[in-house]
C-alpha positions as a printed NumPy array, in Angstrom:
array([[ -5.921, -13.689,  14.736],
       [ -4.24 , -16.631,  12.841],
       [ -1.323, -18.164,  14.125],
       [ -1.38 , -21.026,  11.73 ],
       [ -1.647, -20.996,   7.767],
       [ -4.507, -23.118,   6.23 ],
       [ -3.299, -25.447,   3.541],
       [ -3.951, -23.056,   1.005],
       [ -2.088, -20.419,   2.011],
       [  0.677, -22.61 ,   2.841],
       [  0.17 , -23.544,  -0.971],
       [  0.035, -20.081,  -2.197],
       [  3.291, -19.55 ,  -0.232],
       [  5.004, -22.31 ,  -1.428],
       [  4.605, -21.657,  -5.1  ],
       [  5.785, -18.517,  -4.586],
       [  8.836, -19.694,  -2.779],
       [  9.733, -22.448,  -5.42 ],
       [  8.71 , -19.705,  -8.728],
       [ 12.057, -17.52 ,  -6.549],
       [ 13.903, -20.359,  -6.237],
       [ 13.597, -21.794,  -9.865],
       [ 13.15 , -18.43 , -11.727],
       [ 14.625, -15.279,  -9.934],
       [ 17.202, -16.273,  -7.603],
       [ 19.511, -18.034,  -9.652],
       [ 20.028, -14.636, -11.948],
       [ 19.448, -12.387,  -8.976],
       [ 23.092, -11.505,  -8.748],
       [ 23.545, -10.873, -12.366],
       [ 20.191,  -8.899, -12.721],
       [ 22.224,  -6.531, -10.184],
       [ 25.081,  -6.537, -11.487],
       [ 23.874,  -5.779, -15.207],
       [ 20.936,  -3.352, -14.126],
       [ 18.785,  -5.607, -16.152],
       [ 14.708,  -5.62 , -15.385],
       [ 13.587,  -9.017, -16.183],
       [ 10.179,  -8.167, -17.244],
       [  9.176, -10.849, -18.934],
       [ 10.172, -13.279, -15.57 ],
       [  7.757, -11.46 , -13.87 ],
       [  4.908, -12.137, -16.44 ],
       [  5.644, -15.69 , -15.698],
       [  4.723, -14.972, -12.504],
       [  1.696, -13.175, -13.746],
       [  0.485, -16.041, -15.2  ],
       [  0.396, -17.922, -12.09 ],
       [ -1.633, -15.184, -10.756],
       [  0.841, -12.685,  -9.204],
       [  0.2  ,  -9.719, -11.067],
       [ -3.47 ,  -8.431,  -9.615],
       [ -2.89 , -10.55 ,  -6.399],
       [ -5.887,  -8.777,  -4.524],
       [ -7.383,  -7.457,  -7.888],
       [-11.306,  -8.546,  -8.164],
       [-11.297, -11.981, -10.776],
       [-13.756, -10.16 , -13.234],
       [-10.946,  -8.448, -14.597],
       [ -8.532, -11.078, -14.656],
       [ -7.11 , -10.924, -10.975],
       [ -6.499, -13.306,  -8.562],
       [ -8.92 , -11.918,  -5.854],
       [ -6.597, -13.191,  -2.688],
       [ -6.535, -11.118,   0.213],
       [ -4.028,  -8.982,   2.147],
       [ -2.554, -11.706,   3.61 ],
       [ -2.185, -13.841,   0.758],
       [ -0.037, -11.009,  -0.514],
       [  2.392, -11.069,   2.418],
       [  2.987, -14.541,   2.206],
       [  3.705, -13.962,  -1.364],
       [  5.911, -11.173,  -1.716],
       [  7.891, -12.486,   1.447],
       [  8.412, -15.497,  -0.668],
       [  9.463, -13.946,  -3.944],
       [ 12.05 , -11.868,  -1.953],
       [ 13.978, -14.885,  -0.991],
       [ 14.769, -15.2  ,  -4.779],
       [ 15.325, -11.365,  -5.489],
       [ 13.603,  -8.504,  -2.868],
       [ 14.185,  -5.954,  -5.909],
       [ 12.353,  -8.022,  -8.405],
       [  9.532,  -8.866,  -5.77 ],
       [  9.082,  -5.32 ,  -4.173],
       [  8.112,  -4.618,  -8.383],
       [  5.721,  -6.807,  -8.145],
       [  4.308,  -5.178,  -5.35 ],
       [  4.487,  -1.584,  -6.854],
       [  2.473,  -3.353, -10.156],
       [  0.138,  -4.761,  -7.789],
       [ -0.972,  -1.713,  -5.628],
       [ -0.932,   0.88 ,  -9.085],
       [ -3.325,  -1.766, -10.315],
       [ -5.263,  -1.992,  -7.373],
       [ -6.274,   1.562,  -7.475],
       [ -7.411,   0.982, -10.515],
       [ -9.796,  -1.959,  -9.456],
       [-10.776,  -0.067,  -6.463],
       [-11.42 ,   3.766,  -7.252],
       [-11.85 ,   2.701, -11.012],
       [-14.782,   3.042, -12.836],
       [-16.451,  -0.576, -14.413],
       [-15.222,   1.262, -17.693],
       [-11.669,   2.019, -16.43 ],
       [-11.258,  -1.503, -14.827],
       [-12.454,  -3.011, -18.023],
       [ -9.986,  -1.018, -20.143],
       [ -6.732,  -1.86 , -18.12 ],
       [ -7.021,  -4.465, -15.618],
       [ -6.906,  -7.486, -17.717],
       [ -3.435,  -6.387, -19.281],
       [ -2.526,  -5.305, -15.966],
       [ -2.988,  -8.451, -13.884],
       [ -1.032, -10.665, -16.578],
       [  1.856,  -7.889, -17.187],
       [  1.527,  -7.857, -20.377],
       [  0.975,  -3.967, -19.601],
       [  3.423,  -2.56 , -16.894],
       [  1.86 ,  -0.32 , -14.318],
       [  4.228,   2.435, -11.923],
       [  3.337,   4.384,  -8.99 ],
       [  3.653,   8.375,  -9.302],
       [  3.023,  10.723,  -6.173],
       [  7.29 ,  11.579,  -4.81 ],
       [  8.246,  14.601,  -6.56 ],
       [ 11.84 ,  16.727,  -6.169],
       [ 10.332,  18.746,  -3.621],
       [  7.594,  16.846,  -2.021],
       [  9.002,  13.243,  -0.865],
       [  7.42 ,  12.855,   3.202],
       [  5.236,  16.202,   2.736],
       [  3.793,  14.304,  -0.183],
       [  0.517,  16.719,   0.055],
       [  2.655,  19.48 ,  -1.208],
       [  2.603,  18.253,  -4.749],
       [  3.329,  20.738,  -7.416],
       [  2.755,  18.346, -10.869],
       [ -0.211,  20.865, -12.344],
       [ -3.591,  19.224, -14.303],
       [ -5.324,  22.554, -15.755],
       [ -8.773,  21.122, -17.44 ],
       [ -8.885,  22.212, -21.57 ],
       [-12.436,  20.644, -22.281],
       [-11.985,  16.837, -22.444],
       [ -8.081,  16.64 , -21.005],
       [ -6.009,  18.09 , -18.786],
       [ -2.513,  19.577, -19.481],
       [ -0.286,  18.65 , -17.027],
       [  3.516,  20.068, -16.097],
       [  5.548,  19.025, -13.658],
       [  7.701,  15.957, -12.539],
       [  7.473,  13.198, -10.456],
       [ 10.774,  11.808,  -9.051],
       [ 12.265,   7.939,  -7.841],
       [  9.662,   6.799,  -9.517],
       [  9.759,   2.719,  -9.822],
       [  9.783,   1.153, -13.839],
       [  9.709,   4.498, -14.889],
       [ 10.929,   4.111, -18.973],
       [  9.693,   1.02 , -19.225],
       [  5.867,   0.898, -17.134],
       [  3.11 ,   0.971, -19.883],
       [  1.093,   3.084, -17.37 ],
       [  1.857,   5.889, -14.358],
       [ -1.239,   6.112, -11.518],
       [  0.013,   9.741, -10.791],
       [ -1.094,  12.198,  -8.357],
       [ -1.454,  15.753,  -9.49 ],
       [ -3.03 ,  19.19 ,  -8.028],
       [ -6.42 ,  19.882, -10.043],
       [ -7.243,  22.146,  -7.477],
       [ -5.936,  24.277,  -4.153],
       [ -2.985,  23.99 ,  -2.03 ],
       [ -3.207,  20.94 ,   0.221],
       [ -4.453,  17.322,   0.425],
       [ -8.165,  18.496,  -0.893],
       [ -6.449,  19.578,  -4.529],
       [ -5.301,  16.193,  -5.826],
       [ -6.641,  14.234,  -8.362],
       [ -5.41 ,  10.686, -10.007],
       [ -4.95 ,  10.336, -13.16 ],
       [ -3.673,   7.135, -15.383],
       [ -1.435,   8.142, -17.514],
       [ -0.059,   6.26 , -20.806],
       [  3.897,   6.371, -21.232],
       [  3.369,   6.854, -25.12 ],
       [  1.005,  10.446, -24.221],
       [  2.911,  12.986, -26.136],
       [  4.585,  15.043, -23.455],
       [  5.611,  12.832, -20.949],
       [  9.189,  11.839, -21.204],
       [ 11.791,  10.294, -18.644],
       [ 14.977,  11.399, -16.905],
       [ 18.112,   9.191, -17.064],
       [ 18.06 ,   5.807, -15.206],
       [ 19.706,   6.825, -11.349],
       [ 22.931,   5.062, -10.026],
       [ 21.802,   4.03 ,  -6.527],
       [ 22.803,   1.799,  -4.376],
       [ 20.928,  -1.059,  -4.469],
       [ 17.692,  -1.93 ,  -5.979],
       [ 19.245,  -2.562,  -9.719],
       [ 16.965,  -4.819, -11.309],
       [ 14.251,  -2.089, -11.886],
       [ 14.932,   0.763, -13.073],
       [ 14.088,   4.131, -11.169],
       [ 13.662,   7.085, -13.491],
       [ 11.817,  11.248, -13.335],
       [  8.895,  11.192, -15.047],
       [  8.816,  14.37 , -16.628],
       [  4.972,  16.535, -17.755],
       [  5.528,  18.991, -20.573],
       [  2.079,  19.702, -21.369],
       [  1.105,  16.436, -21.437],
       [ -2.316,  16.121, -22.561],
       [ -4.261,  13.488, -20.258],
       [ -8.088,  12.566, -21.04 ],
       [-10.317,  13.213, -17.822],
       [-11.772,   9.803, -18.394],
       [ -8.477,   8.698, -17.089],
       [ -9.227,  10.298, -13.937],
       [ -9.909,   7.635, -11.177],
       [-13.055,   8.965,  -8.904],
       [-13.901,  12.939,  -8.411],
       [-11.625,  15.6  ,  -8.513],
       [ -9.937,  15.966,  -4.84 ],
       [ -9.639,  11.874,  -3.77 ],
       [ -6.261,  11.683,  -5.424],
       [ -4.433,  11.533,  -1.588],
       [ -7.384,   9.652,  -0.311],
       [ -6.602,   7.308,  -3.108],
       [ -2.675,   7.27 ,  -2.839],
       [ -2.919,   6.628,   0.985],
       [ -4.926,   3.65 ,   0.514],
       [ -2.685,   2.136,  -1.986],
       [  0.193,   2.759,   0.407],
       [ -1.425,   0.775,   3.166],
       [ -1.081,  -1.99 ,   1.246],
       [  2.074,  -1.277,   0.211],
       [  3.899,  -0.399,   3.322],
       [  2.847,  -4.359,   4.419],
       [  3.935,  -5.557,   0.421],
       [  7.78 ,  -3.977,   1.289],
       [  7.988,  -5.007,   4.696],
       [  7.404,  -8.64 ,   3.6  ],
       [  9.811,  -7.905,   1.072],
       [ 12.256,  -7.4  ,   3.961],
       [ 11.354, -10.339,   5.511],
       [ 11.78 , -12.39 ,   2.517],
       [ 15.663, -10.953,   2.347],
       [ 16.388, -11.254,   5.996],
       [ 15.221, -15.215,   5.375],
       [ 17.663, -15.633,   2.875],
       [ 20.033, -13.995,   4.3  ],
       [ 19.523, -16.137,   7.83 ],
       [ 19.533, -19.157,   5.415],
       [ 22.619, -18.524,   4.346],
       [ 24.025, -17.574,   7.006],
       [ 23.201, -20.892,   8.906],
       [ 24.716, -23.35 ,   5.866],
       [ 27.754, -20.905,   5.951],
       [ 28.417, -21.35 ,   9.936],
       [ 27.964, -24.635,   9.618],
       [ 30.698, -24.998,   6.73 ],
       [ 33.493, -22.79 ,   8.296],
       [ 35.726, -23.198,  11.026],
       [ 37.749, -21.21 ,  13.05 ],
       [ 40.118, -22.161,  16.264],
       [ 39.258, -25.943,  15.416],
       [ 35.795, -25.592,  15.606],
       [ 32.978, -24.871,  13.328],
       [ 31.488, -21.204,  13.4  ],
       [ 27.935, -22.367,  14.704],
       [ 29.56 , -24.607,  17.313],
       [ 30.643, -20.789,  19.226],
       [ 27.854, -20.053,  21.75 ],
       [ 28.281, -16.455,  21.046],
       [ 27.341, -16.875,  17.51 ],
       [ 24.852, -19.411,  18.774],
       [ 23.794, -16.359,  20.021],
       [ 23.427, -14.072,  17.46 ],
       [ 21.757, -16.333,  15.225],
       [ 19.193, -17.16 ,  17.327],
       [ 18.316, -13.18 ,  17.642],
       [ 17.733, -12.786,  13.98 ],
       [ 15.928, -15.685,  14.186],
       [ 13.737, -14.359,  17.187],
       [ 13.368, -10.789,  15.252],
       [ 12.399, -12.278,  11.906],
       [  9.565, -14.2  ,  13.529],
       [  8.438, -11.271,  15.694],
       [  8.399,  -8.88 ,  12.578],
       [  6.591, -11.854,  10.476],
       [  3.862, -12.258,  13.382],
       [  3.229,  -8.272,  13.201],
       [  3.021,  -8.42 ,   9.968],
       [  0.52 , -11.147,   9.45 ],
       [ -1.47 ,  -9.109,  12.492],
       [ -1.465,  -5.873,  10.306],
       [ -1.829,  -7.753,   7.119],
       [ -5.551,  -9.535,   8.42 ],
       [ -6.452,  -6.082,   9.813],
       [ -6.17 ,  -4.204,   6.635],
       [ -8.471,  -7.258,   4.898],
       [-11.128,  -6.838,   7.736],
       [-10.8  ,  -3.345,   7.458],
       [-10.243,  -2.522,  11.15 ],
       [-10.523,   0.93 ,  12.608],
       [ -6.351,   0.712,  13.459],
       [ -5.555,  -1.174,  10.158],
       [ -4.093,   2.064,   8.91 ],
       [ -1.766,   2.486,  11.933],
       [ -0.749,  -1.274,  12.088],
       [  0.293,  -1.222,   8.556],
       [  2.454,   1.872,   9.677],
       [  3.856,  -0.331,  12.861],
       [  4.724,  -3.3  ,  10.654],
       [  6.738,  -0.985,   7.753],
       [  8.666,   0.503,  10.602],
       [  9.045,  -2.942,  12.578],
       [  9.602,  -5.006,   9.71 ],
       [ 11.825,  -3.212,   7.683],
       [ 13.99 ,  -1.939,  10.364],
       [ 14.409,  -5.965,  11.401],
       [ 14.901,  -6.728,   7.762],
       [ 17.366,  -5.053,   7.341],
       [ 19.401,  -5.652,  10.568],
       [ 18.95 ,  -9.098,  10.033],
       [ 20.767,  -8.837,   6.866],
       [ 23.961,  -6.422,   8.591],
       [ 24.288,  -9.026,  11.054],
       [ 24.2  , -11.739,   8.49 ],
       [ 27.282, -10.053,   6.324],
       [ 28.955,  -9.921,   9.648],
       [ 28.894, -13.202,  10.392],
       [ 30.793, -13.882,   6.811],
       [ 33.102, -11.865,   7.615],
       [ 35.398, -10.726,   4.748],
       [ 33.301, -12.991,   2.589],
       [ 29.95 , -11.1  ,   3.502],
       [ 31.399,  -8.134,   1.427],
       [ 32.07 , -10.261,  -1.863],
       [ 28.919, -10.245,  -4.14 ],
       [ 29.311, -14.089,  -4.784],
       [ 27.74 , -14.674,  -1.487],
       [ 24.726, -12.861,  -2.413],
       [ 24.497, -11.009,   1.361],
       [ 26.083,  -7.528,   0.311],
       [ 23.318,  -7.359,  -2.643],
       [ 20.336,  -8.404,   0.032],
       [ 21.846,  -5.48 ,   2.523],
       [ 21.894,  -2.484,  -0.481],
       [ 18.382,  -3.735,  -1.457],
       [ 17.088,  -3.851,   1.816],
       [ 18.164,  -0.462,   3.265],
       [ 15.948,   1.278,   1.041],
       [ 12.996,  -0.344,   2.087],
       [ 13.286,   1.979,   5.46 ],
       [ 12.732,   5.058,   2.985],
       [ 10.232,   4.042,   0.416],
       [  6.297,   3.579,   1.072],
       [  6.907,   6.311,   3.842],
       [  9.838,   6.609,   5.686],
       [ 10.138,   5.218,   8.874],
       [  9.881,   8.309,  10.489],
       [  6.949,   8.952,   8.833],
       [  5.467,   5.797,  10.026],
       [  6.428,   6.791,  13.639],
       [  3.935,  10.152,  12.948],
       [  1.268,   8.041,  11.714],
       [  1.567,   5.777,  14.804],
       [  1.826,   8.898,  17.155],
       [ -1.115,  10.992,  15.288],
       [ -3.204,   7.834,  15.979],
       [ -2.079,   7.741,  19.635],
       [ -2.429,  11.265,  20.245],
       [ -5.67 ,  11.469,  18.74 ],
       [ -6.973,   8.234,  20.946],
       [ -5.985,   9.663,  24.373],
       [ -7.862,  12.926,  23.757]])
């Protein structure tokens, strides 16, 4: 296990960090506020090789590992967490691509893909199959060379705007064993989108129903056999579920940050803020949790890239852990403004609504707990 970064990760990190600094967090508030996706921000991060982070370099990508990819999207998220957990979603649709892909399909997409110029989305959550995602109802019948699909997918990430949807969709029986994945173009006639949602945070991207009215989708789209499609989507969300909680991390950092330069500045009873030893206090907790949730993730994060037995159950661990610190980190940081936490020209009540989320997405964080205890359960017998 690493406990230090080598000099190029430290690099990789620190370009990242400066790109948030320079590009994303100085409109991050405004992005919010207007609902505005700044797409083409985020192919300027593309072309410094954060759109196919862990995407094979014969197709364009920047062939990093796991780890590379926390450090990254931990440091984007200081900038913007909305803007960087996109950049995740775009990274793991493409990386199903590049890994359950044909040389054909990789060929076709990938290079588009990993410099944004094309837009990929995520599709498995449907109205009525969020946790239970093997219930699926979205239907592919196969006509000859296509299959007609009907159904929806719901909260689905870019949706309007994404050039491409990796979707999940029964082919066959009830259960996990009847899923296929399919790429699917936004322009197929029969796919359409449901109005942009009104949530609570998370307003730079915008989160749409994808809608199947007999949407005719070539089988060449279809990535691997017939019946892999959950095999497929679980992978991706390994990788994902470490992508958001770094996402957390990156928001609780700024949040701490700011939280330390605005102790320092005001005073209270004579004294400044960080001078109390109970606020001493409390800073140095969120401190403590953020680098307890960043070591667990980096743990998970090297797993997953040597492809450990438990790499699947760690990535569950550090979702749960590092989301659930994220955003606690960023509560107690609003608290510690005060009155001035809840104005959104601080920037803390923006990084609280986009963090809370973060404990639902990728899994919820109950869900993680049932991975965690399946694996447990299944070890002691």
């Amino acid at each position: 296990m690493q406990f230090a970064l080598t000099e190029d990760q430290i690099a990789v990190r620190d370009m990242a960090r400066e790109f948030a600094a320079e590009k994303i967090a100085p409109f991050a508030q405004k992005w919010d506020e207007e609902k505005f996706f700044p797409v083409d921000v985020m192919r300027e991060a593309a072309a410094l090789g954060m759109g196919g982070i862990y995407i094979r370099d014969d197709v364009g990508g920047s062939a990093l590992t796991r780890f590379d990819a926390a450090l990254i999207f931990e440091a984007l998220a200081t900038g913007c967490p909305t803007v960087s957990s996109f950049i995740s979603i775009h990274n793991m649709a493409s990386w199903m691509i590049d890994a359950y892909g044909s040389d054909t399909q990789r060929q076709k997409w990938l290079p588009r893909l990993c410099s944004m110029e094309l837009i990929a989305s995520y599709a498995l959550t449907e109205p009525g199959a969020g946790s239970d995602a093997a219930a699926l109802s979205t239907r592919a019948v196969r006509d000859g060379d296509h299959y007609v699909l009907n159904g929806q997918k719901q909260f689905i990430s870019g949706a309007g705007t994404s050039d491409i949807y990796v979707a999940m969709v029964r082919t066959g029986g009830e259960g996990a064993r009847g899923v296929s994945t399919l790429v699917i173009d936004r322009d197929t006639p029969g796919v359409s989108f449901g109005a942009n949602e009104r949530k609570m945070g998370w307003n730079a991207q915008p989160t749409r129903a994808v809608i199947f009215e007999n949407a005719r989708v070539p089988v060449a789209n279809r990535l691997g056999e017939e019946g892999i499609g959950f095999k497929v989507a679980m992978a991706g969300l390994d990788g994902g579920r470490l992508n958001i909680a770094a996402c957390s991390l990156g928001g609780a950092q700024s949040a701490l940050d700011k939280s330390l330069a605005y102790t320092k500045e005001r005073r209270a009873f004579g004294q400044r803020l960080d001078e109390f030893q109970a606020l001493q206090f409390r800073l140095a907790d969120m401190a403590t949790e953020l680098e307890a949730a960043r070591t667990f993730l980096w743990r998970a994060a090297a797993a997953l890239d040597r492809k450990d037995p438990d790499a699947t159950m760690l990535c569950a661990m550090a979702k749960r852990f590092g989301t659930d610190a994220g955003f606690e980190i960023a509560n107690q940081a609003l608290q510690l403004h005060g009155g001035y936490g809840y104005l959104a020209e601080y920037g803390i009540e923006k990084i609280v609504r986009d963090l809370r989320v973060h404990q639902i997405l990728e899994g919820t964080n109950e869900i993680m707990r049932v991975i965690v205890a399946r694996k447990l359960v299944e070890g002691a017998r």
